[in-house]
């Protein structure tokens, strides 16, 4: 059973008791991410995430690290395009001490100048490391291209020149405005007592000042384009895709089934044909990205320069066949059972349960019962998959992002243009 309450400080809380485990997890989901940032502050949410680990009025960064090492627990955070999450996983006996440290970090961070300069350097190195990972970078370039000019297209880490320019005053102002309890969802799962957890959470007052208003973001106008980045690397990294759907779209269940069959796993059409049969790539997959206002659907491959033409020829044939012939009853049935197993097995983890509660409340304003989600997955038919495939894969011009040796990029563009002409006309 999931209990929900509103704390006196304005935060929403969801708690699920699981008495047969010895662990507990707590996540604080803040409804602020890179898409909410003004362009001149791109990267500030991720910067603040880092700074909240650097010490409070009563605890140094070392104190925080030592507390969790002694517990044998996990303390971490991440920033996404639409929210930021700070989370803890510990033994049940350590939950309340861990909560004290976590909320001290969230509400009492000092962000002193020395730590700010140190962490500025760390983040710039993180950006550089990302730039040196073309298999990861190509997905960001794809987003920047298809969502050009929109906040969703900007990098979560920000740009080096902006990170260098951010002052302590700008970070504290942003932090105090948006990392406010009323902009938070707290999810707690594990071997816990709900009433005791609610009582403990009620002690953390947070900021007394009024919260800032989170910017309303209009839906992006997704554009078709080509972005070729020359880089002397062994492989060619390719990411291409089309407009998708927002996470509130009821077709998301059909999309999940379609994606699994097309390129979401090792039995998928793309994996079997491109890797297993033809040996053109080690890594090839498809994936949807869904946001509140919009979404994208993309296909990725890392392949050798001498295999680019074959890849595009086979991809063109596979997409055409997928849309024209559809999928079989057996493929849909197998995928539905795979998704069901994944959902149910995930429920054995307190971290998975915690993430499910926090994200559901943050994104949808409610937690859909797992049984209902599975029922919706099993309601998907082959005809629904084919119809959605034609809508997604065959109705829009494609966008391409590619990173590779300058000599091979013209061949990448040529192969892409042939594919684009076939599937989008």
mmCIF file of C-alpha atoms in Angstrom:
data_model
loop_
_atom_site.group_PDB
_atom_site.id
_atom_site.type_symbol
_atom_site.label_atom_id
_atom_site.label_comp_id
_atom_site.label_asym_id
_atom_site.label_seq_id
_atom_site.Cartn_x
_atom_site.Cartn_y
_atom_site.Cartn_z
ATOM 1 C CA UNK A 1 0.000 0.000 0.000
ATOM 2 C CA UNK A 2 1.252 3.462 -0.921
ATOM 3 C CA UNK A 3 0.573 6.320 1.493
ATOM 4 C CA UNK A 4 0.627 9.927 0.331
ATOM 5 C CA UNK A 5 0.723 13.153 2.321
ATOM 6 C CA UNK A 6 1.564 16.814 1.940
ATOM 7 C CA UNK A 7 4.171 18.052 4.405
ATOM 8 C CA UNK A 8 3.794 21.411 6.195
ATOM 9 C CA UNK A 9 6.681 22.771 4.084
ATOM 10 C CA UNK A 10 4.791 21.960 0.857
ATOM 11 C CA UNK A 11 6.642 18.815 -0.243
ATOM 12 C CA UNK A 12 4.632 15.812 -1.448
ATOM 13 C CA UNK A 13 5.534 12.500 0.183
ATOM 14 C CA UNK A 14 4.860 8.933 -0.963
ATOM 15 C CA UNK A 15 5.740 5.998 1.273
ATOM 16 C CA UNK A 16 5.626 2.257 0.635
ATOM 17 C CA UNK A 17 6.341 -0.224 3.440
ATOM 18 C CA UNK A 18 8.100 -3.465 2.483
ATOM 19 C CA UNK A 19 8.634 -5.290 5.789
ATOM 20 C CA UNK A 20 10.433 -8.355 4.377
ATOM 21 C CA UNK A 21 13.595 -6.464 3.294
ATOM 22 C CA UNK A 22 16.472 -5.038 5.362
ATOM 23 C CA UNK A 23 17.010 -1.928 3.267
ATOM 24 C CA UNK A 24 15.365 1.422 2.668
ATOM 25 C CA UNK A 25 15.623 3.998 -0.096
ATOM 26 C CA UNK A 26 14.650 7.634 -0.175
ATOM 27 C CA UNK A 27 14.606 9.886 -3.210
ATOM 28 C CA UNK A 28 13.966 13.611 -3.373
ATOM 29 C CA UNK A 29 12.772 14.597 -6.848
ATOM 30 C CA UNK A 30 13.039 18.295 -7.611
ATOM 31 C CA UNK A 31 10.958 19.534 -10.539
ATOM 32 C CA UNK A 32 13.768 21.505 -12.101
ATOM 33 C CA UNK A 33 16.052 20.404 -14.908
ATOM 34 C CA UNK A 34 18.042 21.730 -17.821
ATOM 35 C CA UNK A 35 14.941 22.528 -19.893
ATOM 36 C CA UNK A 36 13.835 25.100 -17.297
ATOM 37 C CA UNK A 37 17.101 27.040 -17.446
ATOM 38 C CA UNK A 38 17.478 30.342 -19.304
ATOM 39 C CA UNK A 39 20.006 29.939 -22.103
ATOM 40 C CA UNK A 40 22.580 32.077 -20.294
ATOM 41 C CA UNK A 41 22.392 29.725 -17.280
ATOM 42 C CA UNK A 42 22.504 26.419 -19.167
ATOM 43 C CA UNK A 43 24.135 23.872 -16.871
ATOM 44 C CA UNK A 44 23.273 25.573 -13.577
ATOM 45 C CA UNK A 45 20.990 22.744 -12.358
ATOM 46 C CA UNK A 46 23.773 20.198 -12.803
ATOM 47 C CA UNK A 47 26.250 22.585 -11.146
ATOM 48 C CA UNK A 48 23.950 22.948 -8.124
ATOM 49 C CA UNK A 49 23.587 19.165 -7.929
ATOM 50 C CA UNK A 50 27.374 18.936 -7.554
ATOM 51 C CA UNK A 51 27.560 21.762 -5.009
ATOM 52 C CA UNK A 52 25.017 20.209 -2.639
ATOM 53 C CA UNK A 53 27.592 17.502 -1.877
ATOM 54 C CA UNK A 54 30.272 20.037 -0.900
ATOM 55 C CA UNK A 55 29.189 20.751 2.641
ATOM 56 C CA UNK A 56 26.646 22.466 4.879
ATOM 57 C CA UNK A 57 26.753 24.735 7.897
ATOM 58 C CA UNK A 58 27.339 21.721 10.178
ATOM 59 C CA UNK A 59 28.928 19.082 7.915
ATOM 60 C CA UNK A 60 31.890 19.208 5.555
ATOM 61 C CA UNK A 61 31.982 17.264 2.293
ATOM 62 C CA UNK A 62 34.292 14.787 4.024
ATOM 63 C CA UNK A 63 31.845 14.399 6.928
ATOM 64 C CA UNK A 64 29.053 13.547 4.481
ATOM 65 C CA UNK A 65 31.206 11.004 2.653
ATOM 66 C CA UNK A 66 32.398 9.353 5.891
ATOM 67 C CA UNK A 67 28.873 9.010 7.283
ATOM 68 C CA UNK A 68 27.726 7.034 4.266
ATOM 69 C CA UNK A 69 30.908 4.972 4.064
ATOM 70 C CA UNK A 70 30.436 3.935 7.688
ATOM 71 C CA UNK A 71 26.819 2.971 6.948
ATOM 72 C CA UNK A 72 27.851 1.040 3.858
ATOM 73 C CA UNK A 73 25.127 2.993 2.103
ATOM 74 C CA UNK A 74 24.749 4.794 -1.190
ATOM 75 C CA UNK A 75 24.311 8.540 -1.644
ATOM 76 C CA UNK A 76 24.078 9.964 -5.141
ATOM 77 C CA UNK A 77 22.204 12.298 -7.476
ATOM 78 C CA UNK A 78 21.521 12.988 -11.127
ATOM 79 C CA UNK A 79 20.220 15.850 -13.237
ATOM 80 C CA UNK A 80 17.939 15.266 -16.221
ATOM 81 C CA UNK A 81 16.263 17.584 -18.689
ATOM 82 C CA UNK A 82 13.086 17.790 -16.587
ATOM 83 C CA UNK A 83 14.052 17.046 -12.977
ATOM 84 C CA UNK A 84 16.871 16.537 -10.510
ATOM 85 C CA UNK A 85 16.988 13.637 -8.051
ATOM 86 C CA UNK A 86 18.980 13.126 -4.844
ATOM 87 C CA UNK A 87 18.762 9.616 -3.428
ATOM 88 C CA UNK A 88 19.954 7.379 -0.638
ATOM 89 C CA UNK A 89 19.934 3.603 -0.106
ATOM 90 C CA UNK A 90 20.897 2.247 3.306
ATOM 91 C CA UNK A 91 20.116 -0.467 5.822
ATOM 92 C CA UNK A 92 16.767 0.156 7.483
ATOM 93 C CA UNK A 93 18.509 0.834 10.806
ATOM 94 C CA UNK A 94 20.388 3.777 9.262
ATOM 95 C CA UNK A 95 17.489 5.449 7.442
ATOM 96 C CA UNK A 96 16.848 8.313 9.855
ATOM 97 C CA UNK A 97 20.494 9.298 10.172
ATOM 98 C CA UNK A 98 20.751 9.192 6.363
ATOM 99 C CA UNK A 99 17.655 11.385 6.053
ATOM 100 C CA UNK A 100 19.158 13.958 8.401
ATOM 101 C CA UNK A 101 22.271 14.199 6.239
ATOM 102 C CA UNK A 102 20.327 14.254 2.965
ATOM 103 C CA UNK A 103 17.999 17.077 3.982
ATOM 104 C CA UNK A 104 20.848 19.006 5.573
ATOM 105 C CA UNK A 105 22.513 18.913 2.131
ATOM 106 C CA UNK A 106 19.308 19.955 0.380
ATOM 107 C CA UNK A 107 18.398 22.846 2.660
ATOM 108 C CA UNK A 108 21.664 24.055 4.228
ATOM 109 C CA UNK A 109 24.315 23.946 1.524
ATOM 110 C CA UNK A 110 26.841 26.764 1.961
ATOM 111 C CA UNK A 111 28.421 26.733 -1.517
ATOM 112 C CA UNK A 112 31.579 28.501 -0.447
ATOM 113 C CA UNK A 113 33.763 30.141 -3.046
ATOM 114 C CA UNK A 114 36.703 27.732 -2.735
ATOM 115 C CA UNK A 115 34.511 24.669 -3.315
ATOM 116 C CA UNK A 116 32.750 26.481 -6.146
ATOM 117 C CA UNK A 117 36.007 27.001 -8.035
ATOM 118 C CA UNK A 118 37.099 23.400 -7.408
ATOM 119 C CA UNK A 119 33.812 21.943 -8.611
ATOM 120 C CA UNK A 120 33.798 24.272 -11.600
ATOM 121 C CA UNK A 121 36.983 22.528 -12.712
ATOM 122 C CA UNK A 122 35.473 19.097 -12.042
ATOM 123 C CA UNK A 123 32.433 19.870 -14.210
ATOM 124 C CA UNK A 124 34.579 21.210 -17.044
ATOM 125 C CA UNK A 125 36.532 17.937 -16.933
ATOM 126 C CA UNK A 126 33.205 16.064 -16.995
ATOM 127 C CA UNK A 127 32.224 18.019 -20.121
ATOM 128 C CA UNK A 128 35.602 17.237 -21.688
ATOM 129 C CA UNK A 129 35.232 13.549 -20.819
ATOM 130 C CA UNK A 130 31.799 13.527 -22.478
ATOM 131 C CA UNK A 131 33.249 15.237 -25.552
ATOM 132 C CA UNK A 132 35.842 12.445 -25.697
ATOM 133 C CA UNK A 133 33.105 9.765 -25.703
ATOM 134 C CA UNK A 134 31.635 10.009 -29.215
ATOM 135 C CA UNK A 135 29.287 7.060 -28.665
ATOM 136 C CA UNK A 136 27.591 9.120 -25.940
ATOM 137 C CA UNK A 137 28.079 12.567 -27.450
ATOM 138 C CA UNK A 138 26.262 11.677 -30.683
ATOM 139 C CA UNK A 139 22.949 11.382 -28.806
ATOM 140 C CA UNK A 140 23.354 14.912 -27.453
ATOM 141 C CA UNK A 141 24.173 16.200 -30.926
ATOM 142 C CA UNK A 142 21.036 14.509 -32.238
ATOM 143 C CA UNK A 143 18.902 16.231 -29.574
ATOM 144 C CA UNK A 144 20.535 19.595 -30.268
ATOM 145 C CA UNK A 145 19.796 19.171 -33.979
ATOM 146 C CA UNK A 146 16.202 17.942 -33.921
ATOM 147 C CA UNK A 147 15.267 20.374 -31.113
ATOM 148 C CA UNK A 148 17.356 23.265 -32.349
ATOM 149 C CA UNK A 149 16.646 26.495 -30.484
ATOM 150 C CA UNK A 150 14.575 24.792 -27.759
ATOM 151 C CA UNK A 151 15.706 24.247 -24.133
ATOM 152 C CA UNK A 152 15.205 20.467 -24.489
ATOM 153 C CA UNK A 153 17.958 20.467 -27.101
ATOM 154 C CA UNK A 154 20.567 21.988 -24.798
ATOM 155 C CA UNK A 155 23.120 19.790 -22.991
ATOM 156 C CA UNK A 156 22.408 18.951 -19.359
ATOM 157 C CA UNK A 157 26.047 19.574 -18.415
ATOM 158 C CA UNK A 158 26.009 23.013 -20.003
ATOM 159 C CA UNK A 159 28.807 24.625 -21.970
ATOM 160 C CA UNK A 160 32.290 25.336 -20.667
ATOM 161 C CA UNK A 161 32.066 29.098 -21.182
ATOM 162 C CA UNK A 162 28.819 29.287 -19.178
ATOM 163 C CA UNK A 163 30.161 27.083 -16.365
ATOM 164 C CA UNK A 164 33.196 29.367 -16.115
ATOM 165 C CA UNK A 165 30.971 32.448 -15.838
ATOM 166 C CA UNK A 166 28.517 31.247 -13.174
ATOM 167 C CA UNK A 167 28.970 33.126 -9.894
ATOM 168 C CA UNK A 168 28.241 32.014 -6.352
ATOM 169 C CA UNK A 169 25.448 34.594 -6.186
ATOM 170 C CA UNK A 170 23.737 33.218 -9.309
ATOM 171 C CA UNK A 171 23.922 29.632 -8.011
ATOM 172 C CA UNK A 172 22.558 30.532 -4.575
ATOM 173 C CA UNK A 173 19.761 32.641 -6.058
ATOM 174 C CA UNK A 174 18.700 29.811 -8.390
ATOM 175 C CA UNK A 175 19.067 27.236 -5.597
ATOM 176 C CA UNK A 176 16.917 29.203 -3.148
ATOM 177 C CA UNK A 177 14.259 29.886 -5.780
ATOM 178 C CA UNK A 178 13.694 26.441 -7.260
ATOM 179 C CA UNK A 179 15.042 23.838 -4.827
ATOM 180 C CA UNK A 180 12.132 24.698 -2.562
ATOM 181 C CA UNK A 181 10.129 22.032 -0.660
ATOM 182 C CA UNK A 182 6.972 22.927 -2.581
ATOM 183 C CA UNK A 183 8.795 21.917 -5.770
ATOM 184 C CA UNK A 184 9.785 18.502 -4.397
ATOM 185 C CA UNK A 185 8.389 14.984 -4.324
ATOM 186 C CA UNK A 186 9.840 12.699 -1.652
ATOM 187 C CA UNK A 187 9.558 8.921 -2.105
ATOM 188 C CA UNK A 188 10.510 6.495 0.683
ATOM 189 C CA UNK A 189 10.428 2.702 0.281
ATOM 190 C CA UNK A 190 11.625 -0.212 2.399
ATOM 191 C CA UNK A 191 11.441 -1.760 5.850
ATOM 192 C CA UNK A 192 10.068 1.379 7.503
ATOM 193 C CA UNK A 193 7.237 2.658 9.676
ATOM 194 C CA UNK A 194 5.180 5.171 7.713
ATOM 195 C CA UNK A 195 4.115 7.276 10.681
ATOM 196 C CA UNK A 196 7.629 7.563 11.984
ATOM 197 C CA UNK A 197 8.915 8.547 8.531
ATOM 198 C CA UNK A 198 6.208 11.209 8.128
ATOM 199 C CA UNK A 199 7.016 12.578 11.579
ATOM 200 C CA UNK A 200 10.734 12.762 10.773
ATOM 201 C CA UNK A 201 10.137 14.414 7.408
ATOM 202 C CA UNK A 202 7.939 17.044 9.052
ATOM 203 C CA UNK A 203 10.969 18.304 10.981
ATOM 204 C CA UNK A 204 12.758 19.477 7.839
ATOM 205 C CA UNK A 205 11.323 22.914 7.235
ATOM 206 C CA UNK A 206 13.406 23.973 4.257
ATOM 207 C CA UNK A 207 13.246 27.558 3.049
ATOM 208 C CA UNK A 208 10.831 30.055 4.499
ATOM 209 C CA UNK A 209 11.035 32.322 1.459
ATOM 210 C CA UNK A 210 8.511 32.011 -1.358
ATOM 211 C CA UNK A 211 9.524 29.690 -4.199
ATOM 212 C CA UNK A 212 10.304 30.972 -7.664
ATOM 213 C CA UNK A 213 7.904 30.174 -10.484
ATOM 214 C CA UNK A 214 9.211 27.379 -12.680
ATOM 215 C CA UNK A 215 9.164 28.515 -16.292
ATOM 216 C CA UNK A 216 6.450 27.154 -18.554
ATOM 217 C CA UNK A 217 8.067 25.666 -21.634
ATOM 218 C CA UNK A 218 6.252 25.597 -24.972
ATOM 219 C CA UNK A 219 6.422 22.436 -27.063
ATOM 220 C CA UNK A 220 9.438 22.409 -29.372
ATOM 221 C CA UNK A 221 9.059 22.659 -33.116
ATOM 222 C CA UNK A 222 11.049 19.602 -34.120
ATOM 223 C CA UNK A 223 13.112 20.163 -37.233
ATOM 224 C CA UNK A 224 14.723 17.839 -39.740
ATOM 225 C CA UNK A 225 18.417 18.425 -40.192
ATOM 226 C CA UNK A 226 21.894 16.999 -40.638
ATOM 227 C CA UNK A 227 24.746 17.590 -38.202
ATOM 228 C CA UNK A 228 28.077 16.021 -39.158
ATOM 229 C CA UNK A 229 30.939 16.371 -36.686
ATOM 230 C CA UNK A 230 34.406 15.575 -38.039
ATOM 231 C CA UNK A 231 36.594 13.683 -35.586
ATOM 232 C CA UNK A 232 39.443 11.289 -36.236
ATOM 233 C CA UNK A 233 38.090 8.130 -34.598
ATOM 234 C CA UNK A 234 38.031 4.485 -35.672
ATOM 235 C CA UNK A 235 34.260 4.094 -35.928
ATOM 236 C CA UNK A 236 31.484 6.276 -37.276
ATOM 237 C CA UNK A 237 28.903 7.114 -34.614
ATOM 238 C CA UNK A 238 25.437 7.578 -36.122
ATOM 239 C CA UNK A 239 22.186 8.634 -34.482
ATOM 240 C CA UNK A 240 19.139 9.326 -36.622
ATOM 241 C CA UNK A 241 15.504 9.751 -35.767
ATOM 242 C CA UNK A 242 12.153 11.442 -35.986
ATOM 243 C CA UNK A 243 9.653 13.308 -33.807
ATOM 244 C CA UNK A 244 8.020 11.129 -31.149
ATOM 245 C CA UNK A 245 5.347 11.565 -28.495
ATOM 246 C CA UNK A 246 5.208 13.143 -25.009
ATOM 247 C CA UNK A 247 5.131 10.857 -21.980
ATOM 248 C CA UNK A 248 1.434 11.604 -21.417
ATOM 249 C CA UNK A 249 0.424 10.183 -24.816
ATOM 250 C CA UNK A 250 -1.647 7.003 -24.437
ATOM 251 C CA UNK A 251 0.286 5.467 -27.319
ATOM 252 C CA UNK A 252 3.318 5.143 -25.063
ATOM 253 C CA UNK A 253 2.381 1.517 -24.333
ATOM 254 C CA UNK A 254 2.309 0.727 -28.050
ATOM 255 C CA UNK A 255 5.606 2.584 -28.469
ATOM 256 C CA UNK A 256 7.231 0.440 -25.770
ATOM 257 C CA UNK A 257 6.144 -2.763 -27.498
ATOM 258 C CA UNK A 258 7.176 -1.502 -30.935
ATOM 259 C CA UNK A 259 10.574 -0.342 -29.727
ATOM 260 C CA UNK A 260 11.362 -3.656 -28.076
ATOM 261 C CA UNK A 261 10.586 -5.515 -31.303
ATOM 262 C CA UNK A 262 12.360 -3.082 -33.633
ATOM 263 C CA UNK A 263 15.583 -2.338 -31.789
ATOM 264 C CA UNK A 264 15.214 -2.553 -28.028
ATOM 265 C CA UNK A 265 16.850 -5.897 -27.305
ATOM 266 C CA UNK A 266 19.022 -8.731 -28.558
ATOM 267 C CA UNK A 267 16.115 -10.468 -30.324
ATOM 268 C CA UNK A 268 15.024 -7.257 -32.061
ATOM 269 C CA UNK A 269 14.941 -6.858 -35.841
ATOM 270 C CA UNK A 270 17.801 -4.361 -35.984
ATOM 271 C CA UNK A 271 20.097 -6.256 -33.629
ATOM 272 C CA UNK A 272 19.532 -9.582 -35.337
ATOM 273 C CA UNK A 273 19.928 -8.258 -38.868
ATOM 274 C CA UNK A 274 22.670 -5.642 -38.485
ATOM 275 C CA UNK A 275 24.837 -7.300 -35.837
ATOM 276 C CA UNK A 276 24.072 -11.016 -35.756
ATOM 277 C CA UNK A 277 23.481 -11.672 -39.472
ATOM 278 C CA UNK A 278 25.641 -9.040 -41.174
ATOM 279 C CA UNK A 279 28.275 -8.238 -38.546
ATOM 280 C CA UNK A 280 28.105 -4.528 -39.310
ATOM 281 C CA UNK A 281 28.181 -3.273 -35.724
ATOM 282 C CA UNK A 282 28.838 -4.228 -32.142
ATOM 283 C CA UNK A 283 26.200 -1.833 -30.798
ATOM 284 C CA UNK A 284 22.923 -1.015 -32.540
ATOM 285 C CA UNK A 285 19.626 -0.105 -30.907
ATOM 286 C CA UNK A 286 16.556 2.121 -31.036
ATOM 287 C CA UNK A 287 15.051 4.176 -28.223
ATOM 288 C CA UNK A 288 12.304 6.691 -27.482
ATOM 289 C CA UNK A 289 12.876 9.882 -25.487
ATOM 290 C CA UNK A 290 9.687 11.287 -23.998
ATOM 291 C CA UNK A 291 9.162 14.667 -22.346
ATOM 292 C CA UNK A 292 6.217 16.641 -21.072
ATOM 293 C CA UNK A 293 5.708 18.568 -24.297
ATOM 294 C CA UNK A 294 7.164 16.315 -26.966
ATOM 295 C CA UNK A 295 9.485 13.435 -27.699
ATOM 296 C CA UNK A 296 11.795 11.819 -30.222
ATOM 297 C CA UNK A 297 12.427 8.331 -31.534
ATOM 298 C CA UNK A 298 15.987 7.464 -32.517
ATOM 299 C CA UNK A 299 18.170 4.696 -33.926
ATOM 300 C CA UNK A 300 21.867 4.437 -33.044
ATOM 301 C CA UNK A 301 24.763 2.495 -34.523
ATOM 302 C CA UNK A 302 28.519 2.562 -34.202
ATOM 303 C CA UNK A 303 30.089 1.031 -37.304
ATOM 304 C CA UNK A 304 33.269 0.968 -39.386
ATOM 305 C CA UNK A 305 33.808 3.551 -42.152
ATOM 306 C CA UNK A 306 33.788 0.783 -44.783
ATOM 307 C CA UNK A 307 30.393 -0.485 -43.593
ATOM 308 C CA UNK A 308 28.387 2.734 -43.779
ATOM 309 C CA UNK A 309 26.755 2.044 -47.157
ATOM 310 C CA UNK A 310 25.726 -1.488 -46.162
ATOM 311 C CA UNK A 311 24.304 -0.227 -42.883
ATOM 312 C CA UNK A 312 22.050 2.349 -44.539
ATOM 313 C CA UNK A 313 20.935 -0.116 -47.223
ATOM 314 C CA UNK A 314 19.939 -2.702 -44.639
ATOM 315 C CA UNK A 315 18.347 -0.152 -42.329
ATOM 316 C CA UNK A 316 16.273 1.179 -45.216
ATOM 317 C CA UNK A 317 15.069 -2.337 -46.078
ATOM 318 C CA UNK A 318 14.316 -3.198 -42.456
ATOM 319 C CA UNK A 319 12.300 -0.034 -41.786
ATOM 320 C CA UNK A 320 10.372 -0.478 -45.015
ATOM 321 C CA UNK A 321 9.609 -4.113 -44.184
ATOM 322 C CA UNK A 322 8.691 -3.252 -40.609
ATOM 323 C CA UNK A 323 6.120 -0.693 -41.740
ATOM 324 C CA UNK A 324 4.716 -2.696 -44.664
ATOM 325 C CA UNK A 325 4.587 -6.186 -43.161
ATOM 326 C CA UNK A 326 4.104 -5.300 -39.515
ATOM 327 C CA UNK A 327 4.888 -7.681 -36.670
ATOM 328 C CA UNK A 328 3.613 -11.129 -35.779
ATOM 329 C CA UNK A 329 1.334 -12.200 -32.944
ATOM 330 C CA UNK A 330 4.231 -14.200 -31.543
ATOM 331 C CA UNK A 331 6.572 -11.192 -31.498
ATOM 332 C CA UNK A 332 3.999 -9.083 -29.664
ATOM 333 C CA UNK A 333 3.220 -11.880 -27.193
ATOM 334 C CA UNK A 334 6.904 -12.508 -26.452
ATOM 335 C CA UNK A 335 7.549 -8.789 -25.982
ATOM 336 C CA UNK A 336 4.567 -8.349 -23.672
ATOM 337 C CA UNK A 337 5.808 -11.138 -21.407
ATOM 338 C CA UNK A 338 9.319 -9.717 -21.466
ATOM 339 C CA UNK A 339 8.059 -6.277 -20.394
ATOM 340 C CA UNK A 340 5.880 -7.848 -17.697
ATOM 341 C CA UNK A 341 8.824 -9.818 -16.313
ATOM 342 C CA UNK A 342 11.038 -6.735 -16.343
ATOM 343 C CA UNK A 343 8.444 -4.694 -14.445
ATOM 344 C CA UNK A 344 7.759 -7.359 -11.830
ATOM 345 C CA UNK A 345 11.402 -8.324 -11.284
ATOM 346 C CA UNK A 346 12.228 -4.642 -10.861
ATOM 347 C CA UNK A 347 9.763 -4.451 -8.010
ATOM 348 C CA UNK A 348 12.130 -6.617 -5.947
ATOM 349 C CA UNK A 349 14.446 -3.604 -5.655
ATOM 350 C CA UNK A 350 13.683 -0.800 -3.190
ATOM 351 C CA UNK A 351 15.522 1.607 -5.499
ATOM 352 C CA UNK A 352 13.304 0.694 -8.448
ATOM 353 C CA UNK A 353 10.175 1.083 -6.338
ATOM 354 C CA UNK A 354 11.369 4.422 -4.988
ATOM 355 C CA UNK A 355 12.120 5.723 -8.479
ATOM 356 C CA UNK A 356 8.760 4.525 -9.750
ATOM 357 C CA UNK A 357 6.866 6.399 -7.022
ATOM 358 C CA UNK A 358 8.829 9.617 -7.312
ATOM 359 C CA UNK A 359 8.775 9.854 -11.098
ATOM 360 C CA UNK A 360 5.108 8.860 -11.392
ATOM 361 C CA UNK A 361 4.016 11.568 -8.978
ATOM 362 C CA UNK A 362 6.354 14.147 -10.499
ATOM 363 C CA UNK A 363 5.459 13.458 -14.137
ATOM 364 C CA UNK A 364 1.862 12.243 -14.013
ATOM 365 C CA UNK A 365 0.580 13.495 -10.677
ATOM 366 C CA UNK A 366 -0.419 9.953 -9.709
ATOM 367 C CA UNK A 367 0.964 6.435 -9.353
ATOM 368 C CA UNK A 368 -0.636 4.037 -11.820
ATOM 369 C CA UNK A 369 -0.993 0.532 -10.336
ATOM 370 C CA UNK A 370 1.450 -1.935 -11.852
ATOM 371 C CA UNK A 371 -1.405 -4.259 -12.763
ATOM 372 C CA UNK A 372 -2.989 -1.529 -14.870
ATOM 373 C CA UNK A 373 0.273 -0.844 -16.702
ATOM 374 C CA UNK A 374 0.665 -4.549 -17.494
ATOM 375 C CA UNK A 375 -2.940 -4.689 -18.646
ATOM 376 C CA UNK A 376 -2.308 -1.777 -21.015
ATOM 377 C CA UNK A 377 0.802 -3.489 -22.388
ATOM 378 C CA UNK A 378 -1.143 -6.698 -23.035
ATOM 379 C CA UNK A 379 -3.861 -4.711 -24.826
ATOM 380 C CA UNK A 380 -1.412 -3.801 -27.600
ATOM 381 C CA UNK A 381 -2.038 -5.681 -30.861
ATOM 382 C CA UNK A 382 0.099 -6.240 -33.976
ATOM 383 C CA UNK A 383 -2.185 -3.853 -35.873
ATOM 384 C CA UNK A 384 -1.564 -1.126 -33.280
ATOM 385 C CA UNK A 385 2.193 -1.637 -33.567
ATOM 386 C CA UNK A 386 2.110 -1.415 -37.366
ATOM 387 C CA UNK A 387 -0.074 1.682 -37.320
ATOM 388 C CA UNK A 388 2.204 3.389 -34.823
ATOM 389 C CA UNK A 389 5.321 2.340 -36.765
ATOM 390 C CA UNK A 390 3.936 3.914 -39.940
ATOM 391 C CA UNK A 391 3.048 7.076 -38.020
ATOM 392 C CA UNK A 392 6.426 7.397 -36.323
ATOM 393 C CA UNK A 393 8.903 5.917 -38.785
ATOM 394 C CA UNK A 394 7.217 6.777 -42.064
ATOM 395 C CA UNK A 395 5.481 10.132 -41.653
ATOM 396 C CA UNK A 396 8.277 12.564 -40.797
ATOM 397 C CA UNK A 397 11.580 13.589 -42.353
ATOM 398 C CA UNK A 398 14.511 12.170 -40.395
ATOM 399 C CA UNK A 399 17.245 14.045 -38.569
ATOM 400 C CA UNK A 400 20.851 12.821 -38.596
ATOM 401 C CA UNK A 401 23.750 13.319 -36.214
ATOM 402 C CA UNK A 402 27.065 11.647 -36.962
ATOM 403 C CA UNK A 403 30.626 11.773 -35.642
ATOM 404 C CA UNK A 404 33.487 10.337 -37.641
ATOM 405 C CA UNK A 405 36.521 10.776 -39.809
ATOM 406 C CA UNK A 406 35.985 13.708 -42.228
ATOM 407 C CA UNK A 407 36.613 11.425 -45.225
ATOM 408 C CA UNK A 408 33.612 9.192 -44.479
ATOM 409 C CA UNK A 409 31.021 11.798 -43.448
ATOM 410 C CA UNK A 410 29.928 12.563 -47.046
ATOM 411 C CA UNK A 411 29.089 8.854 -47.483
ATOM 412 C CA UNK A 412 27.107 8.931 -44.233
ATOM 413 C CA UNK A 413 25.100 11.886 -45.493
ATOM 414 C CA UNK A 414 24.523 10.253 -48.869
ATOM 415 C CA UNK A 415 23.234 7.037 -47.283
ATOM 416 C CA UNK A 416 21.034 9.012 -44.927
ATOM 417 C CA UNK A 417 19.482 11.077 -47.715
ATOM 418 C CA UNK A 418 18.531 7.942 -49.624
ATOM 419 C CA UNK A 419 16.935 6.444 -46.529
ATOM 420 C CA UNK A 420 15.187 9.691 -45.669
ATOM 421 C CA UNK A 421 13.675 9.933 -49.144
ATOM 422 C CA UNK A 422 12.278 6.413 -48.915
ATOM 423 C CA UNK A 423 10.717 6.428 -45.469
ATOM 424 C CA UNK A 424 9.415 10.002 -45.260
ATOM 425 C CA UNK A 425 7.695 10.514 -48.582
#
